[in-house]
XYZ file of C-alpha atoms in Angstrom:
706
model
C -1.139 116.770 -1.393
C -3.064 113.671 -0.378
C 0.052 111.599 0.339
C 1.980 109.654 -2.302
C 0.586 108.249 -5.524
C 1.902 104.711 -5.280
C 0.327 101.436 -6.391
C 3.272 99.263 -5.373
C 1.285 97.590 -2.581
C -1.281 95.076 -3.827
C -4.943 95.641 -3.116
C -6.704 93.197 -0.792
C -8.899 90.589 -2.503
C -12.406 91.745 -3.361
C -13.838 88.698 -1.565
C -12.553 89.973 1.790
C -14.328 93.284 1.432
C -17.234 93.877 3.818
C -17.798 97.400 2.533
C -20.825 96.555 0.400
C -22.434 94.308 3.011
C -22.137 96.898 5.800
C -24.232 99.440 3.854
C -21.393 101.957 3.945
C -21.931 102.950 0.283
C -24.114 105.993 0.847
C -23.942 109.621 -0.232
C -22.191 111.356 -3.103
C -18.853 110.263 -4.510
C -16.985 112.969 -2.608
C -18.739 111.949 0.633
C -17.815 108.304 0.143
C -14.191 109.140 -0.586
C -14.016 111.529 2.360
C -15.491 108.849 4.623
C -12.733 106.502 3.502
C -10.085 109.138 4.271
C -11.575 109.776 7.715
C -12.196 106.132 8.663
C -10.105 105.089 11.719
C -10.316 101.460 10.630
C -10.939 101.523 6.879
C -12.268 98.482 5.116
C -10.194 97.038 2.299
C -12.379 98.835 -0.251
C -11.947 102.123 1.590
C -8.216 101.509 1.446
C -8.533 101.282 -2.331
C -10.294 104.631 -2.431
C -7.561 106.202 -0.316
C -4.848 104.801 -2.558
C -6.527 106.154 -5.672
C -6.463 109.765 -4.426
C -3.005 109.663 -2.853
C -0.730 112.402 -4.148
C -3.508 114.544 -5.580
C -3.569 118.300 -5.156
C -6.741 119.817 -3.646
C -7.923 120.924 -7.099
C -7.261 117.508 -8.605
C -9.064 115.882 -5.682
C -12.099 118.096 -6.213
C -12.109 117.372 -9.943
C -11.875 113.627 -9.322
C -14.588 113.401 -6.623
C -17.201 116.117 -7.270
C -20.471 114.623 -8.601
C -23.396 116.757 -7.505
C -23.976 118.296 -10.960
C -22.317 118.395 -14.419
C -18.607 119.112 -14.090
C -16.228 121.189 -16.220
C -12.544 120.635 -15.507
C -10.415 123.398 -17.024
C -7.061 121.641 -17.180
C -4.083 123.758 -18.193
C -1.124 122.238 -20.019
C 0.849 119.791 -17.880
C -1.562 119.819 -14.936
C -2.292 116.069 -14.843
C -5.681 115.948 -16.543
C -5.332 112.329 -17.709
C -4.682 111.219 -14.156
C -7.702 113.151 -12.902
C -9.931 111.599 -15.559
C -8.786 108.025 -14.968
C -8.831 108.326 -11.167
C -12.364 109.706 -11.382
C -13.450 106.650 -13.391
C -11.724 104.303 -10.933
C -13.376 106.068 -7.989
C -16.831 105.772 -9.546
C -16.350 102.005 -9.838
C -14.592 101.444 -6.515
C -17.034 103.582 -4.533
C -20.003 101.732 -6.009
C -21.413 104.682 -7.953
C -21.478 102.699 -11.196
C -20.623 99.367 -12.716
C -17.605 99.524 -15.092
C -19.898 98.808 -18.066
C -21.988 101.880 -17.175
C -19.109 104.288 -17.798
C -18.399 105.887 -21.177
C -15.156 107.850 -21.617
C -14.678 109.606 -24.968
C -11.565 111.199 -26.415
C -10.224 112.158 -29.847
C -7.188 110.009 -30.589
C -6.457 106.319 -30.340
C -3.261 107.191 -28.500
C -5.213 108.997 -25.771
C -7.775 106.181 -25.564
C -4.995 103.609 -25.239
C -3.270 105.605 -22.494
C -6.564 105.893 -20.644
C -7.114 102.149 -20.915
C -3.593 101.367 -19.691
C -3.992 103.534 -16.596
C -7.439 102.132 -15.830
C -6.084 98.597 -16.016
C -3.506 99.445 -13.342
C -6.220 100.860 -11.115
C -9.136 98.502 -11.770
C -7.470 95.341 -13.028
C -10.035 93.185 -14.877
C -12.864 95.666 -14.282
C -11.125 98.074 -16.673
C -12.071 95.866 -19.615
C -15.763 96.672 -19.150
C -15.234 100.461 -19.210
C -15.928 101.919 -22.656
C -12.897 104.195 -23.127
C -12.591 105.050 -26.804
C -12.718 107.753 -29.471
C -15.899 109.433 -30.681
C -15.640 107.743 -34.077
C -14.873 104.281 -32.695
C -17.773 104.607 -30.243
C -20.180 105.542 -33.029
C -18.914 102.667 -35.194
C -19.521 100.242 -32.329
C -23.027 101.548 -31.611
C -23.972 101.448 -35.298
C -22.885 97.824 -35.478
C -24.578 96.948 -32.169
C -27.898 98.679 -32.806
C -28.125 99.495 -36.528
C -29.844 96.196 -37.218
C -32.664 97.207 -34.872
C -33.875 99.750 -37.450
C -33.096 97.655 -40.495
C -29.668 99.079 -41.310
C -26.840 96.920 -42.626
C -24.025 96.317 -40.157
C -21.439 94.734 -42.484
C -20.168 98.026 -43.917
C -16.498 98.937 -44.213
C -14.688 102.243 -43.603
C -12.968 104.286 -46.315
C -9.664 105.945 -45.512
C -8.856 109.439 -46.776
C -7.115 108.241 -49.961
C -10.047 106.018 -50.853
C -12.453 108.896 -50.216
C -10.599 111.068 -52.706
C -10.419 108.265 -55.242
C -14.159 107.667 -55.015
C -14.820 111.402 -55.338
C -12.560 111.456 -58.395
C -14.490 108.589 -59.952
C -17.825 110.296 -59.235
C -16.603 113.469 -60.943
C -15.393 111.449 -63.914
C -18.724 109.626 -64.200
C -20.639 112.910 -64.138
C -18.418 115.031 -66.382
C -16.737 112.334 -68.540
C -13.243 113.496 -67.619
C -11.149 113.283 -64.453
C -11.047 116.340 -62.174
C -8.037 118.585 -61.857
C -6.297 118.732 -58.494
C -8.085 121.987 -57.639
C -11.464 120.589 -58.692
C -10.948 117.517 -56.512
C -9.933 119.729 -53.585
C -13.125 121.749 -54.119
C -15.215 118.567 -53.980
C -13.511 117.469 -50.772
C -14.045 120.891 -49.231
C -17.690 120.900 -50.341
C -18.203 117.508 -48.675
C -16.604 118.883 -45.520
C -18.959 121.881 -45.470
C -22.063 119.858 -46.308
C -21.561 116.832 -44.063
C -18.942 117.609 -41.391
C -19.719 121.122 -40.166
C -23.098 120.392 -38.593
C -24.988 122.304 -41.289
C -27.974 121.203 -43.327
C -26.406 119.779 -46.529
C -29.183 121.298 -48.635
C -28.624 124.750 -47.142
C -24.846 124.472 -47.246
C -24.744 123.598 -50.932
C -26.402 126.897 -51.862
C -23.074 128.663 -51.252
C -20.996 126.057 -53.108
C -20.080 125.531 -56.750
C -22.788 123.492 -58.450
C -20.338 120.967 -59.926
C -18.765 120.273 -56.537
C -22.096 119.943 -54.724
C -23.541 117.555 -57.317
C -20.405 115.426 -57.137
C -20.743 115.250 -53.359
C -24.305 113.938 -53.692
C -23.052 111.368 -56.217
C -20.368 110.356 -53.736
C -22.942 109.933 -50.969
C -25.107 107.762 -53.227
C -22.158 105.610 -54.292
C -21.137 104.992 -50.685
C -24.648 103.794 -49.948
C -24.644 101.481 -52.980
C -21.298 99.974 -52.062
C -22.065 99.764 -48.339
C -19.064 101.821 -47.238
C -18.734 104.774 -44.880
C -16.252 107.559 -44.271
C -15.475 109.098 -40.888
C -18.101 111.819 -41.187
C -20.814 109.181 -41.700
C -20.111 107.581 -38.317
C -21.139 110.692 -36.346
C -23.984 111.629 -38.729
C -25.554 108.176 -38.859
C -25.209 107.694 -35.107
C -27.290 110.855 -34.624
C -29.807 109.665 -37.232
C -30.129 106.289 -35.527
C -30.870 107.910 -32.164
C -33.418 110.193 -33.844
C -35.205 107.376 -35.667
C -35.350 104.850 -32.845
C -36.551 105.943 -29.392
C -35.818 102.398 -28.211
C -32.140 102.567 -29.259
C -31.845 106.017 -27.669
C -33.283 104.809 -24.356
C -31.128 101.683 -24.462
C -27.909 103.687 -24.896
C -29.000 106.170 -22.222
C -29.704 103.242 -19.877
C -26.414 101.583 -20.785
C -24.201 104.532 -19.830
C -24.815 106.071 -16.410
C -21.680 108.251 -16.389
C -20.177 110.003 -19.418
C -16.744 111.659 -19.455
C -15.178 113.575 -22.364
C -11.486 114.391 -22.711
C -10.161 117.279 -24.858
C -13.641 118.759 -24.835
C -12.400 121.970 -26.465
C -11.957 119.999 -29.698
C -15.616 118.964 -29.993
C -17.631 120.221 -32.943
C -21.335 120.990 -33.114
C -22.316 117.439 -34.123
C -20.368 115.868 -31.264
C -21.864 118.283 -28.744
C -25.374 117.505 -30.023
C -24.609 113.769 -29.858
C -23.414 114.138 -26.264
C -26.665 115.847 -25.297
C -28.662 113.056 -26.963
C -26.753 110.314 -25.152
C -27.177 112.012 -21.780
C -30.787 113.202 -22.038
C -31.735 114.357 -18.515
C -28.753 112.576 -16.958
C -26.525 115.145 -15.140
C -23.609 112.719 -14.733
C -21.319 114.298 -17.315
C -17.724 115.397 -16.842
C -15.797 117.248 -19.525
C -12.092 117.995 -19.339
C -10.453 120.522 -21.619
C -8.457 123.701 -22.107
C -9.832 126.468 -24.287
C -6.297 127.835 -24.582
C -5.253 124.699 -26.476
C -8.018 124.674 -29.100
C -6.093 124.580 -32.391
C -8.504 122.598 -34.581
C -11.227 125.032 -35.669
C -10.327 124.028 -39.238
C -11.796 120.637 -38.254
C -14.949 122.492 -37.129
C -14.111 122.461 -33.400
C -16.251 125.100 -31.683
C -14.710 127.042 -28.834
C -18.231 128.025 -27.760
C -18.793 124.447 -26.581
C -16.317 124.807 -23.726
C -16.817 128.540 -23.151
C -20.578 128.087 -22.658
C -20.578 124.672 -20.998
C -20.940 126.077 -17.488
C -24.117 128.025 -18.258
C -25.565 125.577 -20.790
C -25.235 122.575 -18.473
C -25.426 124.426 -15.121
C -22.016 122.942 -14.420
C -19.564 123.236 -11.572
C -16.083 124.355 -12.713
C -12.719 123.240 -11.346
C -9.482 124.813 -12.607
C -6.238 122.808 -12.705
C -3.418 125.363 -12.803
C -0.513 123.711 -10.970
C 1.846 122.594 -13.738
C 4.066 119.531 -13.236
C 6.011 119.889 -16.498
C 7.672 123.257 -17.069
C 9.763 125.797 -15.199
C 8.141 129.007 -13.992
C 9.919 131.129 -16.617
C 8.389 129.004 -19.379
C 4.964 129.187 -17.723
C 5.266 132.963 -17.325
C 5.881 133.259 -21.068
C 2.859 131.063 -21.841
C 0.632 133.008 -19.436
C 1.780 136.329 -20.835
C 1.117 135.329 -24.432
C -2.329 133.789 -23.979
C -3.531 136.630 -21.756
C -4.133 138.713 -24.893
C -6.868 136.351 -26.111
C -10.444 137.393 -25.312
C -12.204 134.066 -25.935
C -11.107 132.248 -22.820
C -12.305 131.375 -19.332
C -8.942 132.161 -17.778
C -6.156 130.263 -16.027
C -2.709 131.150 -14.698
C -0.269 128.267 -14.792
C 2.253 128.043 -11.956
C 4.704 125.541 -10.514
C 6.576 124.939 -7.273
C 9.701 124.017 -9.232
C 12.658 126.339 -9.885
C 12.334 129.326 -12.186
C 14.803 127.675 -14.575
C 16.672 129.402 -17.421
C 15.064 132.458 -18.960
C 13.184 131.975 -22.206
C 15.598 133.066 -24.942
C 14.985 134.886 -28.206
C 17.245 135.460 -31.210
C 16.989 137.287 -34.513
C 18.771 136.031 -37.647
C 19.519 137.490 -41.052
C 18.033 134.504 -42.848
C 16.159 131.278 -42.226
C 19.307 129.419 -43.288
C 21.360 131.135 -40.557
C 18.596 130.434 -38.049
C 18.572 126.716 -38.892
C 22.366 126.373 -38.693
C 22.419 128.124 -35.310
C 19.644 125.900 -33.928
C 21.371 122.722 -35.071
C 24.671 123.925 -33.551
C 22.833 124.372 -30.228
C 21.252 120.928 -30.598
C 24.710 119.463 -31.099
C 25.819 121.161 -27.876
C 22.728 119.864 -26.041
C 23.513 116.299 -27.096
C 27.167 116.701 -26.096
C 25.968 117.945 -22.691
C 24.015 114.726 -22.182
C 20.513 115.663 -23.305
C 19.002 112.624 -25.130
C 18.212 113.346 -28.781
C 14.565 112.371 -28.317
C 14.258 115.025 -25.573
C 14.984 117.826 -28.064
C 12.358 119.249 -30.406
C 12.121 121.825 -33.191
C 8.510 122.945 -33.690
C 7.131 125.147 -36.463
C 3.769 126.494 -37.609
C 4.042 124.946 -41.094
C 6.185 121.996 -42.135
C 7.852 123.762 -45.062
C 9.616 125.980 -42.510
C 11.635 122.881 -41.497
C 13.503 122.401 -44.779
C 16.683 124.188 -43.700
C 16.586 122.511 -40.277
C 16.423 119.088 -41.925
C 19.353 119.934 -44.190
C 21.433 121.214 -41.271
C 20.705 118.097 -39.198
C 21.713 115.900 -42.134
C 24.932 117.830 -42.615
C 25.803 117.333 -38.948
C 24.826 113.668 -39.073
C 22.325 114.138 -36.250
C 19.538 111.575 -36.253
C 16.029 112.999 -36.249
C 12.397 111.923 -36.386
C 10.241 113.878 -38.815
C 6.672 114.047 -37.624
C 4.136 113.370 -40.317
C 6.105 110.559 -41.960
C 4.028 107.933 -43.724
C 1.773 106.150 -41.268
C 1.759 102.391 -40.992
C -1.661 101.928 -42.566
C -0.714 104.299 -45.400
C 2.136 102.095 -46.630
C 1.593 100.335 -49.938
C 1.668 96.745 -48.708
C -0.683 97.500 -45.794
C -3.189 99.296 -48.013
C -2.985 96.417 -50.514
C -3.817 93.742 -47.957
C -6.478 95.879 -46.290
C -8.133 96.172 -49.703
C -8.209 92.361 -49.960
C -9.719 92.078 -46.484
C -12.310 94.769 -47.139
C -13.340 93.014 -50.331
C -13.843 89.779 -48.402
C -15.942 91.602 -45.810
C -17.946 93.553 -48.378
C -18.229 92.118 -51.887
C -19.667 95.418 -53.237
C -16.611 97.505 -52.258
C -15.386 98.469 -55.739
C -12.541 100.622 -54.406
C -11.159 97.610 -52.534
C -11.558 95.408 -55.634
C -9.629 97.849 -57.844
C -6.706 98.048 -55.443
C -6.606 94.353 -54.559
C -6.708 92.984 -58.109
C -3.996 95.392 -59.294
C -1.735 94.925 -56.262
C 0.426 92.453 -58.199
C 0.717 91.954 -61.944
C -2.457 90.420 -63.362
C -2.599 92.383 -66.642
C -5.597 94.347 -65.404
C -5.614 97.967 -66.499
C -7.974 100.930 -66.100
C -10.008 99.994 -69.173
C -10.683 96.459 -67.981
C -11.601 97.731 -64.517
C -14.194 100.033 -66.075
C -15.586 97.135 -68.102
C -15.884 94.943 -65.006
C -17.605 97.730 -63.041
C -20.069 98.300 -65.892
C -20.757 94.555 -66.119
C -21.447 94.366 -62.390
C -24.112 97.050 -62.773
C -25.707 95.305 -65.748
C -25.671 91.907 -64.053
C -26.816 93.405 -60.734
C -24.135 91.474 -58.882
C -21.022 92.293 -56.889
C -17.883 93.290 -58.718
C -15.871 90.144 -57.876
C -18.637 87.895 -59.197
C -18.846 89.983 -62.368
C -15.101 89.588 -62.920
C -15.360 85.832 -62.381
C -18.187 85.508 -64.901
C -16.315 87.581 -67.474
C -13.202 85.435 -67.053
C -15.189 82.200 -67.382
C -17.041 83.577 -70.413
C -13.811 84.564 -72.138
C -14.821 88.204 -72.573
C -11.700 89.681 -71.029
C -8.219 89.645 -72.635
C -6.626 86.221 -72.637
C -3.487 87.305 -70.765
C -5.671 88.527 -67.854
C -8.195 85.686 -67.895
C -6.274 83.157 -65.771
C -4.928 85.600 -63.162
C -8.356 87.246 -62.725
C -10.139 83.906 -62.346
C -7.582 82.711 -59.781
C -7.933 85.977 -57.864
C -11.735 85.685 -57.759
C -11.579 82.072 -56.584
C -9.136 83.008 -53.804
C -11.410 85.821 -52.611
C -14.442 83.517 -52.649
C -12.604 80.770 -50.763
C -11.260 83.071 -48.077
C -14.641 84.843 -47.783
C -16.192 81.469 -47.006
C -13.637 80.956 -44.240
C -14.501 84.383 -42.837
C -18.213 83.577 -42.803
C -17.440 80.451 -40.779
C -15.654 82.538 -38.118
C -11.998 82.187 -39.103
C -9.832 84.761 -37.298
C -8.263 87.655 -39.175
C -4.630 86.474 -38.883
C -5.533 83.105 -40.451
C -7.452 84.834 -43.236
C -4.562 87.215 -43.855
C -2.010 84.398 -43.935
C -4.052 82.539 -46.535
C -4.415 85.686 -48.637
C -0.680 86.393 -48.572
C 0.053 82.835 -49.677
C -2.757 82.163 -52.171
C -2.580 85.502 -53.981
C 1.196 85.253 -54.358
C 1.647 88.651 -52.748
C 4.446 87.636 -50.366
C 6.129 85.548 -53.074
C 6.185 88.563 -55.394
C 7.969 90.695 -52.771
C 10.414 87.875 -51.993
C 11.206 87.457 -55.689
C 11.924 91.190 -56.009
C 14.049 91.008 -52.854
C 16.121 88.114 -54.240
C 16.681 90.044 -57.464
C 17.701 93.169 -55.546
C 20.211 91.162 -53.500
C 21.631 89.605 -56.654
C 22.020 93.037 -58.231
C 23.555 94.534 -55.084
C 20.806 97.176 -54.847
C 21.016 97.881 -51.111
C 18.297 100.559 -51.116
C 15.846 98.155 -52.754
C 16.862 95.392 -50.350
C 16.118 97.649 -47.369
C 12.798 98.800 -48.807
C 11.598 95.301 -49.685
C 12.752 93.873 -46.356
C 10.791 96.611 -44.596
C 7.695 95.657 -46.599
C 7.962 92.056 -45.400
C 8.484 93.236 -41.818
C 5.405 95.450 -42.102
C 3.333 92.483 -43.254
C 4.575 90.476 -40.265
C 3.500 93.359 -38.022
C 0.096 93.367 -39.689
C -0.292 89.663 -38.928
C 0.558 90.295 -35.277
C -2.021 93.074 -35.084
C -4.631 90.746 -36.607
C -4.243 88.078 -33.908
C -7.271 87.329 -31.735
C -9.554 89.550 -33.844
C -12.328 88.570 -36.175
C -12.372 90.182 -39.608
C -14.793 92.990 -38.715
C -12.886 93.889 -35.535
C -9.604 93.938 -37.436
C -10.926 96.133 -40.247
C -12.471 98.542 -37.725
C -9.155 98.653 -35.862
C -7.284 99.588 -39.033
C -9.946 101.933 -40.324
C -10.088 103.876 -37.055
C -6.372 103.721 -36.271
C -4.023 106.651 -36.647
C -0.769 104.786 -36.195
C -0.112 101.152 -35.358
C 3.630 101.118 -35.852
C 5.697 102.871 -33.211
C 8.599 105.087 -34.139
C 11.771 104.138 -32.303
C 11.792 107.687 -30.907
C 15.566 108.011 -30.759
C 16.032 111.111 -32.885
C 15.575 114.860 -32.464
C 11.843 115.433 -32.925
C 11.057 117.935 -35.670
C 7.543 118.728 -36.813
C 4.569 121.016 -36.635
C 3.055 122.459 -33.485
C -0.203 120.655 -34.276
C 1.619 117.316 -34.364
C 3.398 118.071 -31.077
C 0.201 118.681 -29.119
C 0.193 116.347 -26.125
C 3.969 115.822 -26.226
C 6.712 117.315 -24.056
C 10.479 117.725 -24.402
C 13.427 118.789 -22.252
C 14.641 121.437 -24.738
C 12.454 123.088 -27.382
C 13.397 125.385 -30.273
C 10.710 127.478 -31.954
C 11.934 129.024 -35.231
C 9.883 131.020 -37.710
C 7.984 133.361 -35.407
C 7.306 135.865 -38.185
C 4.317 137.652 -39.645
C 2.813 135.394 -42.280
C 4.233 132.254 -40.646
C 3.046 132.503 -37.029
C 0.531 134.061 -37.229
C -0.317 132.756 -40.671
C -0.965 135.083 -43.560
C -4.613 133.977 -43.627
C -5.104 134.972 -39.994
C -3.448 138.338 -40.581
C -5.794 139.061 -43.475
C -8.857 138.110 -41.456
C -9.493 134.793 -43.228
C -8.289 132.905 -40.161
C -8.468 133.225 -36.401
C -5.665 135.314 -34.896
C -6.553 134.017 -31.440
C -6.133 130.440 -32.631
C -2.698 131.348 -33.970
C -1.856 132.710 -30.520
C -3.120 129.470 -28.999
C -0.711 127.611 -31.275
C 2.102 129.702 -29.830
C 0.873 128.850 -26.335
C 0.818 125.122 -27.144
C 4.342 125.346 -28.576
C 5.720 127.107 -25.495
C 4.148 124.639 -23.061
C 5.826 121.650 -24.768
C 9.127 122.685 -23.114
C 10.162 121.412 -19.701
C 13.496 123.128 -19.029
C 14.849 125.178 -21.941
C 12.955 127.207 -24.539
C 14.347 129.247 -27.417
C 12.188 131.308 -29.794
C 13.607 132.887 -32.944
C 12.737 134.752 -36.100
C 14.628 135.702 -39.225
C 14.640 138.800 -41.408
C 14.327 136.771 -44.595
C 12.400 133.584 -45.343
C 11.274 131.928 -48.570
C 13.458 134.369 -50.493
C 11.575 137.428 -49.217
C 11.876 139.934 -46.394
C 10.242 138.896 -43.126
C 9.045 140.721 -40.012
C 9.011 139.628 -36.383
C 5.722 138.084 -35.232
C 3.303 140.240 -33.278
C 3.403 137.421 -30.703
C 7.028 138.285 -29.994
C 5.741 141.727 -29.042
C 3.172 140.066 -26.760
C 6.109 138.308 -25.083
C 8.163 141.477 -24.779
C 10.976 140.390 -27.129
C 10.404 143.075 -29.798
C 8.868 146.534 -29.850
C 5.559 147.323 -31.449
C 6.069 149.189 -34.718
C 3.595 152.022 -34.039
C 4.475 152.989 -30.446
C 7.955 151.616 -29.851
C 6.624 150.184 -26.605
C 7.355 146.710 -25.316
C 4.638 144.063 -25.580
C 3.059 143.603 -22.190
C 2.395 147.334 -21.781
C -0.451 147.676 -24.249
C -4.189 147.208 -23.903
C -5.235 143.923 -25.510
C -8.526 145.584 -26.519
C -6.671 148.140 -28.618
C -6.259 147.806 -32.385
C -3.382 145.476 -33.205
C -0.500 147.719 -34.348
C 0.668 144.919 -36.634
C -2.521 145.048 -38.699
C -0.932 147.314 -41.294
C 1.510 144.501 -42.116
C -1.280 142.201 -43.297
C -0.594 143.007 -46.941
C 3.138 142.391 -46.703
C 3.885 139.696 -49.330
C 5.105 136.324 -48.056
């Protein structure tokens, strides 16, 4: 180790630093850092470099300082990859390799981007603000707004969320076929859009293998988005690539702007993101990617494992492996290593730790899923009684429906729990309602926002009137709010809706004027809540609920008001466009209190860790899934899911399966044979003794009904 990782002592003021003036900044990053470590009388800036690398292992140090060619950091679970990434950025700035504004760090979730920003602020103080540390989608949104105008594109577009996407697709189907789609038909349209515009294929080629009705509806959807000046998430990546293709000047400007590019969770990149990365870099070799091919569990989102497997040869990259785990006991790591060893598509790592071996990984078999759930909850009760905090206990499953019995058992015991996948903050009714108002103010042609906003409280506006207003807007060649205003003034809408609609349109116009003059988002939102009567309507319902003694309604309505207060706080110090982008690109703005047993899917648990972990449902048709067993899915990805689940545990891990689930007989997962807990059905031999290249002896169970 390179000493202790401790930032308790304050750095010396930058003004006292003679490092720049003495011409000491020469050589590669590793040479500059090594010079600081070797200096008998280090300057204050050299002291900063030394502090940044304190406590690093040799592999972490190499990953943080190597810069002679593209770099691939294979970071196993729990090996400190976020620290390596952020220290590397801080070293680049502190050693004078780049200005903070010349560094681009990309990741996949807002949570990861926020964590990166928090750590950089501790290391770089005010310089951290200039580092672009964000998600792929947020980066593309920012570049499209910054440079789209250079090629004549509009920059005042708004972003559709997933519900609004489906609603627009539904409307496009209805317009084309004169009747609304069934649930399956709408799912087919969504899947067709995914194949045509998210998988990196040519849309024209991709549609040849799709149902004609679905493909035509997708093209209608694309045209409607363009008319209404809205985008979905897939557009951000696609249009960023198109912008770079169409404008050599924009391409050169972005390449000049970012001298160093770093990508976290690189295994999750798809073909479009990889191509975009190559465009942004051009001939620049200063790229660092950090990832773990053993934790790729998002191929259904078009992630390509080939990106990380072939990075070394494609980019002529140097590879550093991080294998020292700081999270789990050796017994847990041995189980993870043993399971993932059977996958062929991997570059290879062996996780180890210097900590104790810890308890052995346990396995149990139960007669039914109900018995399994009751046993797990009994053990959780014992864990809590022994002093383990509830939030340090997790139950993870392949599919959420396998949690039903666990939820019931926890409720029966009165044990508080947090169910992953609960409704997100921006998905709550009152938040979506006010976001619709704000989107309409930002983009007067956003018909989806108009429909939601005007019907958010009672204004006597139904589906028929909405269709009439939309048709009038097309005939008048004006935006939908203006069409509604004209119809109200002209008396051609029902009398009971005339006044409310006119008042709504005037409020939108008034607040839109404030927005144009630079009013901040929290002021705009406050005026909307007051002038539309939205808050008053909730307060009136709350008063009625209190009078009637309806405690459930009181709680629900009080929560709605609290959520609106939270929304106002989030809006502070942002202009309208910044606020809408924040909400459109956000996954979750409201923190869970985190004080209950965490139950959820393995996908949702990725990136988390817990003291004790229970893994029920390791059965054929559950993990691995039935689709993977039949060849419609990736068996190796299912094994990677098992690996991710195992490596969430720090101290205690219990894996189980039942002989009956969903009212039918069940069989132990082939992954339990990989781990040595059950025998293989054809040979009777224990897992680790077979050749991973041999035919899977569980293949004959693929047709077992589940």
